[in-house]
XYZ file of N, CA and C in Angstrom:
717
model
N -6.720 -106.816 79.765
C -6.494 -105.938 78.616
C -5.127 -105.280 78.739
N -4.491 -105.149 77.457
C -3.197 -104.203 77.294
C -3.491 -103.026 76.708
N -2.229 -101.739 77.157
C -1.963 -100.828 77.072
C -0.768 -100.558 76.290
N -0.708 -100.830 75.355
C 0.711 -100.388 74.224
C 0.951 -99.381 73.866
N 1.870 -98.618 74.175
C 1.886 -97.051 73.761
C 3.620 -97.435 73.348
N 4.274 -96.329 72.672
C 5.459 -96.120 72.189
C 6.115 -95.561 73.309
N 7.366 -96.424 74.026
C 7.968 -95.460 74.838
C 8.761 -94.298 74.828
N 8.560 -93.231 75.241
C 9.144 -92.472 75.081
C 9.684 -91.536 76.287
N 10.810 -90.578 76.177
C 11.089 -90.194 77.511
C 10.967 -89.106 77.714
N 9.844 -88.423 77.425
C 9.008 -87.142 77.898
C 8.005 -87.876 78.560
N 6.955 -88.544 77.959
C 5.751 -89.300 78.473
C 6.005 -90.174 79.660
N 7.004 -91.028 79.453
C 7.539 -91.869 80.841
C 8.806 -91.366 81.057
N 9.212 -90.748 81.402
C 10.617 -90.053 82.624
C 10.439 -90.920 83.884
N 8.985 -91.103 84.626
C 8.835 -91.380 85.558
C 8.310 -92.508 85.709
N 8.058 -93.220 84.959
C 7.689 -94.563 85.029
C 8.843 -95.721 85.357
N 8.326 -96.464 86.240
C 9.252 -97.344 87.335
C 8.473 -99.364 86.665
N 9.372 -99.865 86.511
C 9.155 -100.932 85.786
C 9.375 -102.111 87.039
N 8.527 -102.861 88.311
C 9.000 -104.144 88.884
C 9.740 -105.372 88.372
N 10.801 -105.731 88.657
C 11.702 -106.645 87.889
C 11.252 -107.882 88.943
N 10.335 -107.844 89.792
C 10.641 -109.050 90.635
C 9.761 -110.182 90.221
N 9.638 -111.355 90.497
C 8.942 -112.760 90.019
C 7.859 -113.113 90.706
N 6.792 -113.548 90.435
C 5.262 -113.791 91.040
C 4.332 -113.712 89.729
N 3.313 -114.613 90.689
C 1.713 -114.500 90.449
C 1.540 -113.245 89.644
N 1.334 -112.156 91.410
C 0.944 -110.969 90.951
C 2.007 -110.184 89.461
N 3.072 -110.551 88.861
C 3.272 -110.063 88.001
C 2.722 -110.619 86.544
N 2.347 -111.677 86.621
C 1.769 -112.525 85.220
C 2.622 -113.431 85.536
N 3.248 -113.668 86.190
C 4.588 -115.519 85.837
C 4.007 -116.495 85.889
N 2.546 -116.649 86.618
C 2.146 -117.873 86.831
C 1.515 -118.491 85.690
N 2.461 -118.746 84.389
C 1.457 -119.427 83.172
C 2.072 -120.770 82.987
N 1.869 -121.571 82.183
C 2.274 -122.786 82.268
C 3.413 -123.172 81.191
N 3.373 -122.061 80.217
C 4.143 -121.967 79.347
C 4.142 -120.819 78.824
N 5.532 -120.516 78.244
C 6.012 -119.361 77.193
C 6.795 -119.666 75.534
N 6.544 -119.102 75.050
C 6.891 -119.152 73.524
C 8.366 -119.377 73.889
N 9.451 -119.756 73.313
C 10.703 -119.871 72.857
C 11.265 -120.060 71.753
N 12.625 -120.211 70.898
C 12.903 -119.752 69.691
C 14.412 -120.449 69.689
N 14.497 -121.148 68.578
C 15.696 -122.113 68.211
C 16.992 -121.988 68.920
N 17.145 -120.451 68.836
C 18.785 -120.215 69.281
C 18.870 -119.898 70.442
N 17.433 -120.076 71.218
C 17.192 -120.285 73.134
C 17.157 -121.408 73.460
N 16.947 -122.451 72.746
C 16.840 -124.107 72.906
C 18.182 -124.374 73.767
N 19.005 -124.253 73.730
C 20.159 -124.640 74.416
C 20.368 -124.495 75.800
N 19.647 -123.105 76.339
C 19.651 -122.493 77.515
C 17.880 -123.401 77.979
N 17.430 -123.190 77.187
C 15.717 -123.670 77.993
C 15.528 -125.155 78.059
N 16.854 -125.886 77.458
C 16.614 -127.581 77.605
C 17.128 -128.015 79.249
N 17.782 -127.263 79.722
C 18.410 -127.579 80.892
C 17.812 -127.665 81.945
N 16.101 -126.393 81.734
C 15.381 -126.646 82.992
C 14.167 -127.000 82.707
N 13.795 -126.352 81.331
C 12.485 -126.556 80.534
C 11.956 -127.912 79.899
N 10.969 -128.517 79.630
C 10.562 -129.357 78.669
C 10.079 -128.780 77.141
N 10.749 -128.647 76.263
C 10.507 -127.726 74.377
C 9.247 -128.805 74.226
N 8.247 -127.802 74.128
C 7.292 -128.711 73.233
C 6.613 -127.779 71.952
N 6.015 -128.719 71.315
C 5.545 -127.555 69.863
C 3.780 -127.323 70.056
N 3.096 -126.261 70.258
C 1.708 -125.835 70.236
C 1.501 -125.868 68.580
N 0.502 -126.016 68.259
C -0.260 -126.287 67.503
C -1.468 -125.037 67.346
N -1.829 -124.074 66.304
C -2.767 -123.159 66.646
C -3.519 -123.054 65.705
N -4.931 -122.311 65.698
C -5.909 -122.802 65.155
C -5.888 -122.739 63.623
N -4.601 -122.074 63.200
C -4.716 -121.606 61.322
C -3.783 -122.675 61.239
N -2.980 -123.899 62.126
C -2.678 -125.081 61.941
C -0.729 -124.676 61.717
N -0.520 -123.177 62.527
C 0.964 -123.241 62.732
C 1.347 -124.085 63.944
N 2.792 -124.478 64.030
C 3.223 -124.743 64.988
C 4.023 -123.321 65.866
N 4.198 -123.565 67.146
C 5.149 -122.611 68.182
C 5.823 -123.200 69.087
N 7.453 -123.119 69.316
C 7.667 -123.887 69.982
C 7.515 -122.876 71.717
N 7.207 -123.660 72.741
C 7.044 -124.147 73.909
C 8.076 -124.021 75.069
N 8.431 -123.270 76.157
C 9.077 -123.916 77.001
C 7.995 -124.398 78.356
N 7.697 -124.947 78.749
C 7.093 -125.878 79.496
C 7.536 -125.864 81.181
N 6.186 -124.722 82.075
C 6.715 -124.935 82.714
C 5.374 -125.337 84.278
N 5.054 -125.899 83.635
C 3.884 -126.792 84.655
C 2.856 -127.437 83.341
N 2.197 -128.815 84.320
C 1.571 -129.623 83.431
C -0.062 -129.287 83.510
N -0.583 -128.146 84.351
C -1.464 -127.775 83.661
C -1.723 -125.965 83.794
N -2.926 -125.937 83.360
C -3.206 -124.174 82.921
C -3.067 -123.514 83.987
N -2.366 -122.386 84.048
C -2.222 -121.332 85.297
C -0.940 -121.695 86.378
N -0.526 -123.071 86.298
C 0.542 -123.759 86.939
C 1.780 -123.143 86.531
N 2.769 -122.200 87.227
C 4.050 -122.342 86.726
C 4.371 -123.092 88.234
N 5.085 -124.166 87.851
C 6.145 -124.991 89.180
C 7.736 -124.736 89.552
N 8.065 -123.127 88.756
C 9.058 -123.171 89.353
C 8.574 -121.452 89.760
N 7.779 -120.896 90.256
C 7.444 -119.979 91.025
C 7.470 -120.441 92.273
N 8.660 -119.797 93.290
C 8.151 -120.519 94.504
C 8.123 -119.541 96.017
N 7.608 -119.705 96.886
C 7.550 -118.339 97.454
C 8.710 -118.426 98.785
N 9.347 -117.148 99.331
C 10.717 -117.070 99.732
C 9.929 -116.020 100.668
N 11.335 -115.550 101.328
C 10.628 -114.512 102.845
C 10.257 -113.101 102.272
N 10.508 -113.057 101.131
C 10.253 -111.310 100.591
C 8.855 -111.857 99.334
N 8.240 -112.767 99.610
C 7.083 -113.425 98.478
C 7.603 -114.156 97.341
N 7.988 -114.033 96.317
C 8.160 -115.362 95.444
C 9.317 -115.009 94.488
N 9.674 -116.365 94.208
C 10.867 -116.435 92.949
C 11.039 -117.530 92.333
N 11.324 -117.127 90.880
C 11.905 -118.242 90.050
C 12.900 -118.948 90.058
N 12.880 -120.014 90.752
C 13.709 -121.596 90.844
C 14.067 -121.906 89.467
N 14.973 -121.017 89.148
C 15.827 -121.668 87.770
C 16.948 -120.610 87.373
N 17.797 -120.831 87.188
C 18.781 -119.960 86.630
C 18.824 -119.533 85.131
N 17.976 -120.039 84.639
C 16.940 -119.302 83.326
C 15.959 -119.191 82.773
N 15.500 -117.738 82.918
C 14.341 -117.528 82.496
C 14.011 -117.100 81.278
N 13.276 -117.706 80.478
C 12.758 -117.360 78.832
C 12.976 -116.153 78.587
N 13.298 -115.803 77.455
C 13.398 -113.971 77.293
C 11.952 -113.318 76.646
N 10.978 -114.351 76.645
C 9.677 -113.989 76.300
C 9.018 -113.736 77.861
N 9.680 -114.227 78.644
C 9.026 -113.497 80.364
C 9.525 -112.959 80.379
N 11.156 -112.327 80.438
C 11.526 -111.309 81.189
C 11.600 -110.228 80.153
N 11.112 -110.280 78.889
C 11.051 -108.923 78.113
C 9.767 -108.062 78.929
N 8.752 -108.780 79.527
C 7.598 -108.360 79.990
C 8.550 -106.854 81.020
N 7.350 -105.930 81.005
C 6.090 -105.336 80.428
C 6.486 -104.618 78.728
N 7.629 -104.916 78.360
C 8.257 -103.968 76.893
C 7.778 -105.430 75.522
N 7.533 -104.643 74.538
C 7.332 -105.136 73.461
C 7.764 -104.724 72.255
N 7.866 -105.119 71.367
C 8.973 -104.407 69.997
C 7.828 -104.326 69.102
N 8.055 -103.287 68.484
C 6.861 -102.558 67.461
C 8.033 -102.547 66.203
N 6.811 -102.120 64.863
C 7.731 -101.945 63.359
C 7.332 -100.734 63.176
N 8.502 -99.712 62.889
C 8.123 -98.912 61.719
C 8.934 -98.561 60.929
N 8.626 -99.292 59.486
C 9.278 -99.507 58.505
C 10.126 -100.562 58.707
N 11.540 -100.078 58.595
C 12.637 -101.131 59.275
C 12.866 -101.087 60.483
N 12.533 -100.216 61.159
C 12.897 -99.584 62.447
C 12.197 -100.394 63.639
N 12.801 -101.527 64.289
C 12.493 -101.303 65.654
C 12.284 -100.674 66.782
N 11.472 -100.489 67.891
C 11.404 -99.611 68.080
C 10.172 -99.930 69.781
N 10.472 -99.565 71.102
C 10.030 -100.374 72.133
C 8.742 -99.815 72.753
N 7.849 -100.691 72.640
C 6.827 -100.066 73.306
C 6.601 -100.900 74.843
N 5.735 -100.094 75.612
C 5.251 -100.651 77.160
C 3.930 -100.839 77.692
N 3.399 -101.592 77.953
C 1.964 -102.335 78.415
C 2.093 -101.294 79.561
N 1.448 -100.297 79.632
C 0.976 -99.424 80.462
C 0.442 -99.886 81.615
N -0.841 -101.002 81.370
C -1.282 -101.625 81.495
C -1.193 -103.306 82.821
N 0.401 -103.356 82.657
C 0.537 -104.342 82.960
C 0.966 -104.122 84.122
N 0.953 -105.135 85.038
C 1.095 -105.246 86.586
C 2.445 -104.751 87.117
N 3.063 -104.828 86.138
C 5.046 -104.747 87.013
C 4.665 -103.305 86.794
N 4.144 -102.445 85.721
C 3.695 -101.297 85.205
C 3.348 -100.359 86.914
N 1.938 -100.808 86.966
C 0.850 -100.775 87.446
C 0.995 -100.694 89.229
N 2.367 -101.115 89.511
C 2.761 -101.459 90.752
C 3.689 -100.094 91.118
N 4.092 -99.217 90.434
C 4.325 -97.975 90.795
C 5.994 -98.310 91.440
N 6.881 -99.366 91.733
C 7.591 -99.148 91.776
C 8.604 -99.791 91.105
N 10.341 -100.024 91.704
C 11.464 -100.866 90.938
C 11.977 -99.702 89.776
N 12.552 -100.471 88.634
C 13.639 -99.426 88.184
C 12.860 -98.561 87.503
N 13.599 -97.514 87.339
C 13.854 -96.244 86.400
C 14.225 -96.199 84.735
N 13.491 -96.267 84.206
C 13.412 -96.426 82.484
C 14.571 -95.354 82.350
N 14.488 -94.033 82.919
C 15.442 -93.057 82.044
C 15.568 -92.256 83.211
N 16.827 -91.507 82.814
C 17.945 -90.862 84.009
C 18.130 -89.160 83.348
N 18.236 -88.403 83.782
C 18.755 -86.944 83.371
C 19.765 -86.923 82.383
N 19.253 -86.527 81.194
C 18.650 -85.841 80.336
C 17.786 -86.637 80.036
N 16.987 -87.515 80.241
C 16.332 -88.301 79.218
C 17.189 -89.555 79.054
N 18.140 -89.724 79.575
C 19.132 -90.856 78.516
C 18.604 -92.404 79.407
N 18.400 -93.330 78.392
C 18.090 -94.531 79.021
C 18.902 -95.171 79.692
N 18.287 -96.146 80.805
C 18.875 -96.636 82.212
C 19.542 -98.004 81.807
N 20.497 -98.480 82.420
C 20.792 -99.838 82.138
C 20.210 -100.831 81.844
N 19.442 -100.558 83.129
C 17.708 -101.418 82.957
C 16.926 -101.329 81.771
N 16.703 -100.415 81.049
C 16.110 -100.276 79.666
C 16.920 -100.477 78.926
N 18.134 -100.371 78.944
C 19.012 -100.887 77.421
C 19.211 -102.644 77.576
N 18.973 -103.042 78.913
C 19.117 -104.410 78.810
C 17.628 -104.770 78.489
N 16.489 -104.038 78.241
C 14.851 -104.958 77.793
C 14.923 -104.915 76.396
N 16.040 -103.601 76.154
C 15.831 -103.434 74.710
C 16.389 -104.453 73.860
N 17.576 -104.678 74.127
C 18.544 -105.539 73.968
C 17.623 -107.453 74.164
N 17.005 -107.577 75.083
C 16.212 -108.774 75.312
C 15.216 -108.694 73.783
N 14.430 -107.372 74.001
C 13.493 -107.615 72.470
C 13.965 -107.853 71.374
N 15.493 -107.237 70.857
C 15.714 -107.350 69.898
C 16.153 -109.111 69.320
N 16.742 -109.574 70.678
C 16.807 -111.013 70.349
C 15.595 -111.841 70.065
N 14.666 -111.427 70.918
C 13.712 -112.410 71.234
C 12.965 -112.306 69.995
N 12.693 -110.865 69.032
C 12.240 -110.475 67.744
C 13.233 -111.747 66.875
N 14.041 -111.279 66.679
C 15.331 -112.002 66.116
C 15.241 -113.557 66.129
N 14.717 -114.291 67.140
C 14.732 -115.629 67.232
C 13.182 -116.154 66.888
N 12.670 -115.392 66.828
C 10.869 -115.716 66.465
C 11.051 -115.527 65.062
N 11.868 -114.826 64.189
C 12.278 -114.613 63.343
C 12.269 -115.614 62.388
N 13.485 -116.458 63.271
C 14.463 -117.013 62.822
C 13.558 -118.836 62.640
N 12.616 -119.044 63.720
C 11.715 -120.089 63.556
C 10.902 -121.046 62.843
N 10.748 -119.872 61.793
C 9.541 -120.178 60.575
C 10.214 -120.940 59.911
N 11.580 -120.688 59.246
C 12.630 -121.850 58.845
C 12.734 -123.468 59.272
N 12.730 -123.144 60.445
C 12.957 -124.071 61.612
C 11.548 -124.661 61.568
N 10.598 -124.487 61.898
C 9.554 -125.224 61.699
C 8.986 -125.586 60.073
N 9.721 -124.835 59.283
C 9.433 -125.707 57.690
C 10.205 -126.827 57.435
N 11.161 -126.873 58.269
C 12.111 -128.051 57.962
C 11.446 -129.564 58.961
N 10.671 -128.389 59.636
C 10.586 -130.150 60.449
C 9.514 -130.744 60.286
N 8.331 -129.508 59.119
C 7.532 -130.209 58.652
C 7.607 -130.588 57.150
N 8.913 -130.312 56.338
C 9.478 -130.998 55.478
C 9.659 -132.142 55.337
N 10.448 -132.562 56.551
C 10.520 -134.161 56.805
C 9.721 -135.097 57.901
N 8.681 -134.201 58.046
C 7.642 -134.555 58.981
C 7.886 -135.243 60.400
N 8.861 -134.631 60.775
C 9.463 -134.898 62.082
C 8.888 -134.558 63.673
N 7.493 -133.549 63.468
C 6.809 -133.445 64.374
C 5.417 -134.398 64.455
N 4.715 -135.121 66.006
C 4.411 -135.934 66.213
C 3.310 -135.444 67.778
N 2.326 -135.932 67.491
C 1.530 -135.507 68.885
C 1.932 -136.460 69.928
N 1.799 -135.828 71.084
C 1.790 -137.107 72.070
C 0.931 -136.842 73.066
N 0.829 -137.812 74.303
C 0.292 -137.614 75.417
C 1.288 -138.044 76.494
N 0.942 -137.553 77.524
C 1.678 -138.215 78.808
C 0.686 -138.505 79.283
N 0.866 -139.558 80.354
C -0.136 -140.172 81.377
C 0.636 -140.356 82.622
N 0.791 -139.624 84.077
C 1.045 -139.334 84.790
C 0.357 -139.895 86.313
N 1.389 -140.975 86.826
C 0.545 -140.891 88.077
C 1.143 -140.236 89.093
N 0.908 -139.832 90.051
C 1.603 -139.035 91.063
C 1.794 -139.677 92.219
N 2.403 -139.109 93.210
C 2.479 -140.398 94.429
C 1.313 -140.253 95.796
N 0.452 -139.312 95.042
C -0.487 -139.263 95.639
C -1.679 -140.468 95.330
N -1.430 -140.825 93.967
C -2.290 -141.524 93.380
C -3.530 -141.541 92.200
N -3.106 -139.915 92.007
C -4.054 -139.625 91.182
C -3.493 -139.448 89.657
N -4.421 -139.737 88.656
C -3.947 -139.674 87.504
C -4.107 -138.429 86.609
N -2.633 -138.392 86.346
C -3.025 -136.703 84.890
C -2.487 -137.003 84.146
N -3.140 -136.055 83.076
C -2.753 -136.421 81.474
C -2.213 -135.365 80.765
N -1.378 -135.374 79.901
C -1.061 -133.782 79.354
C -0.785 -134.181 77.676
N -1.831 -133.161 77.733
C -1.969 -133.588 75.665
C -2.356 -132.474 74.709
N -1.900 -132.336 73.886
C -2.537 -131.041 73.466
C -1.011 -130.266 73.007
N -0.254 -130.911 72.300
C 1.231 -130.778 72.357
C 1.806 -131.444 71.049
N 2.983 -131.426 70.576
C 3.812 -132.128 69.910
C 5.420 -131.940 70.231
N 5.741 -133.212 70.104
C 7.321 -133.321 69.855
C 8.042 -133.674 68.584
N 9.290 -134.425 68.679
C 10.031 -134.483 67.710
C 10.060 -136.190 67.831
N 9.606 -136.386 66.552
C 9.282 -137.861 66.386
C 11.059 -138.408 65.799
N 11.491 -139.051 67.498
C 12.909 -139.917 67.201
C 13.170 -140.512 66.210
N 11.789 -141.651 65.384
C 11.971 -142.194 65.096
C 12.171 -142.329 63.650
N 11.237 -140.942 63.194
C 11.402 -140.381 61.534
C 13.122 -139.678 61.649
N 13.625 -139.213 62.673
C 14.376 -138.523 62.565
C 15.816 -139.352 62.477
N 15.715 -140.645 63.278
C 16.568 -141.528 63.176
C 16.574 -142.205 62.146
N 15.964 -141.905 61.020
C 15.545 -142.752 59.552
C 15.993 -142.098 58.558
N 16.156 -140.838 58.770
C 16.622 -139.679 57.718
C 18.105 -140.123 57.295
N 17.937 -140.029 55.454
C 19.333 -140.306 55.010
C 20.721 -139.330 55.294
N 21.724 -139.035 54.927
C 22.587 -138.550 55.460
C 22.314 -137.229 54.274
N 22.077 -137.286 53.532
C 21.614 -136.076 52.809
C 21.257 -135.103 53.422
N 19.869 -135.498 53.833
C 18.627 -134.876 54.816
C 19.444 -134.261 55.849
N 20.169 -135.259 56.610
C 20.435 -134.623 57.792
C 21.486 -133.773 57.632
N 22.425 -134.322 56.626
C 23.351 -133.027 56.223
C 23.130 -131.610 56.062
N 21.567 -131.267 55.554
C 21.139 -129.641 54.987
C 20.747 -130.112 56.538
N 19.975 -130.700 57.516
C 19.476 -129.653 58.474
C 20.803 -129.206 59.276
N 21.631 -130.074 59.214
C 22.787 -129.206 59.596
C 23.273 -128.140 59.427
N 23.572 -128.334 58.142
C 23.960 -126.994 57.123
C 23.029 -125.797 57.288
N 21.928 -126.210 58.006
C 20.969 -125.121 57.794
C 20.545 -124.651 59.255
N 21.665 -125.083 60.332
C 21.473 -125.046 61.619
C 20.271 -125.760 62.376
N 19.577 -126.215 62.238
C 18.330 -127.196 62.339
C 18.494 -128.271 63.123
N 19.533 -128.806 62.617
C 19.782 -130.088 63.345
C 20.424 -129.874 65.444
N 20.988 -128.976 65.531
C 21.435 -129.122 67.223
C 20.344 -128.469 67.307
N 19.053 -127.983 67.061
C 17.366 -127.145 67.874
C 17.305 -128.855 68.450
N 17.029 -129.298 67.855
C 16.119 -130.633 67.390
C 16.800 -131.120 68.081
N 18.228 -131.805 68.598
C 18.673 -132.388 69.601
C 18.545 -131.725 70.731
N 18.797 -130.471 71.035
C 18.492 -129.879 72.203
C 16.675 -129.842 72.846
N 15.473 -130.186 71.896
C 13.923 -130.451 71.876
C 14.039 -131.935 72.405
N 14.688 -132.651 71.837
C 15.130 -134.248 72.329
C 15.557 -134.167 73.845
N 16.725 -133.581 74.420
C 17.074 -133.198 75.485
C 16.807 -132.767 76.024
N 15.574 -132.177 75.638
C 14.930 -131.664 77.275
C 13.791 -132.547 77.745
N 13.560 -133.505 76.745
C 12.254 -134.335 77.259
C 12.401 -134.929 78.884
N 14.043 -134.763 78.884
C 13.998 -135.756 80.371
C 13.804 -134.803 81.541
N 13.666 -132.978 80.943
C 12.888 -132.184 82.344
C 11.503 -132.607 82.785
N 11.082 -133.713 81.696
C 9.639 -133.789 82.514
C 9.675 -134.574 84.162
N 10.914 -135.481 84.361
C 10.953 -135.980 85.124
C 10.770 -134.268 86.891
N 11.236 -133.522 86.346
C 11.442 -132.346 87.381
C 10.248 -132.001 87.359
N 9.578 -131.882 86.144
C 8.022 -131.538 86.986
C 6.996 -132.118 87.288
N 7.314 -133.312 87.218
C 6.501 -134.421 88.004
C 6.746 -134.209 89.345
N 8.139 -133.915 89.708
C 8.698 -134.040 90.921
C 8.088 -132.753 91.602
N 8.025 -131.774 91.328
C 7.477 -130.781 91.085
C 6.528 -130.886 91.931
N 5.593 -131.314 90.903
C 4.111 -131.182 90.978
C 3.799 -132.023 92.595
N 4.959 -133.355 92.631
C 4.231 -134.239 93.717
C 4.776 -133.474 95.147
N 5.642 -132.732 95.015
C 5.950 -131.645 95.949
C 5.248 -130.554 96.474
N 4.214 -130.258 95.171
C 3.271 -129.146 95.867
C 1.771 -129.710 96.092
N 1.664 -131.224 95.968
C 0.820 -131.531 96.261
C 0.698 -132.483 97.458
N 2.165 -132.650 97.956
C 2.627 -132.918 99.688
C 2.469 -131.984 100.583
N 2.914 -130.550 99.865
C 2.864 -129.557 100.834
C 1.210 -129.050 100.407
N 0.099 -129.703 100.207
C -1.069 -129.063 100.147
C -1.207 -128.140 99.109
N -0.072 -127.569 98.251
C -0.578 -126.487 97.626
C -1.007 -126.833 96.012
């Protein structure tokens, strides 16, 4: 369960936010939401895939283990664990802050609730008088993008079901252990409608910024090769 309250700096003066990576903070999921104008940064380590949800939207995906509870680039170091990647989604590291509406007004709230919370130590939200810490102007600054690019999506996913360019798939996976996995429950970007599109078509998704998401969703398909590798790595070392 969460704790959302409005932050403020009478109520939290003293509240200390953990910035560090683990389990125990929530990292270990298998995926996080991402957003068109992050595609560029999350193709390099991530696999973009599109979820599918039950009122039949799409969301795009960064992908980071092939099954539930798996993240494979959590890895543990002499002070306990860290993220093996030089970028991390801004839908993890906005954690424990969340962006609220009122009216037009953005405006940051904090999962009371939540473990980095809950752990009593790490940075300082606000400094004498009240005035916010570096550390808080950089979560704030993270929400407002990450608002901003979830935003910006709905576009982005009307266009690609305009020209019906999204496509389910499966993988079928053997490992070098020998055992077989499957990962399904997903969609990508079907090459092959997309390589068919007249120059019209592809002209507005250009024009309409659309078109480099969609090559950069293409380009990351070949991170799956890393978490195969991944996976057959933590299942050499037993874990």
């Amino acid at each position: 369960m969460s704790n959302n309250v409005l932050l403020n700096n009478v109520d939290h003066r003293d509240l200390r936010v953990d910035p560090r990576r683990g389990a125990a903070f929530g990292d270990d999921v298998m995926y996080a939401p991402t957003f068109p104008d992050e595609f560029r940064n999350v193709q390099a380590h991530y696999p973009i895939v599109f979820h599918r949800d039950a009122s039949g939207g799409f969301h795009p995906l960064a992908l980071f283990g092939l099954q539930e509870g798996a993240n494979l680039f959590l890895e543990a170091n002499g002070e306990g664990e860290r993220w093996d990647a030089t970028y991390v989604p801004l839908s993890i590291q906005r954690q424990p802050f969340l962006i609220g509406m009122a009216g037009e007004e953005r405006l940051v709230h904090v999962d009371l609730d939540h473990p980095r919370v809950r752990a009593g130590t790490g940075e300082v939200l606000f400094q004498d008088p009240g005035i916010a810490t570096e550390f808080l102007e950089r979560a704030r600054s993270i929400l407002l993008a990450l608002h901003d690019g979830i935003v910006a999506t709905s576009p982005f996913i009307e266009a690609l079901l305009r020209h019906e360019l999204l496509e389910s798939f499966v993988l079928d996976i053997q490992l070098d252990d020998g055992s077989l996995n499957r990962l399904a429950g997903f969609h990508t970007i079907d090459e092959a409608r997309l390589q068919a599109l007249d120059g019209a078509a592809l002209e507005r998704l250009a024009r309409d910024g659309h078109l480099l998401p969609i090559y950069m969703v293409l380009a990351s398909l070949s991170r799956f090769r890393d978490l195969i590798e991944r996976t057959n790595r933590r299942r050499a070392a037993g874990r």
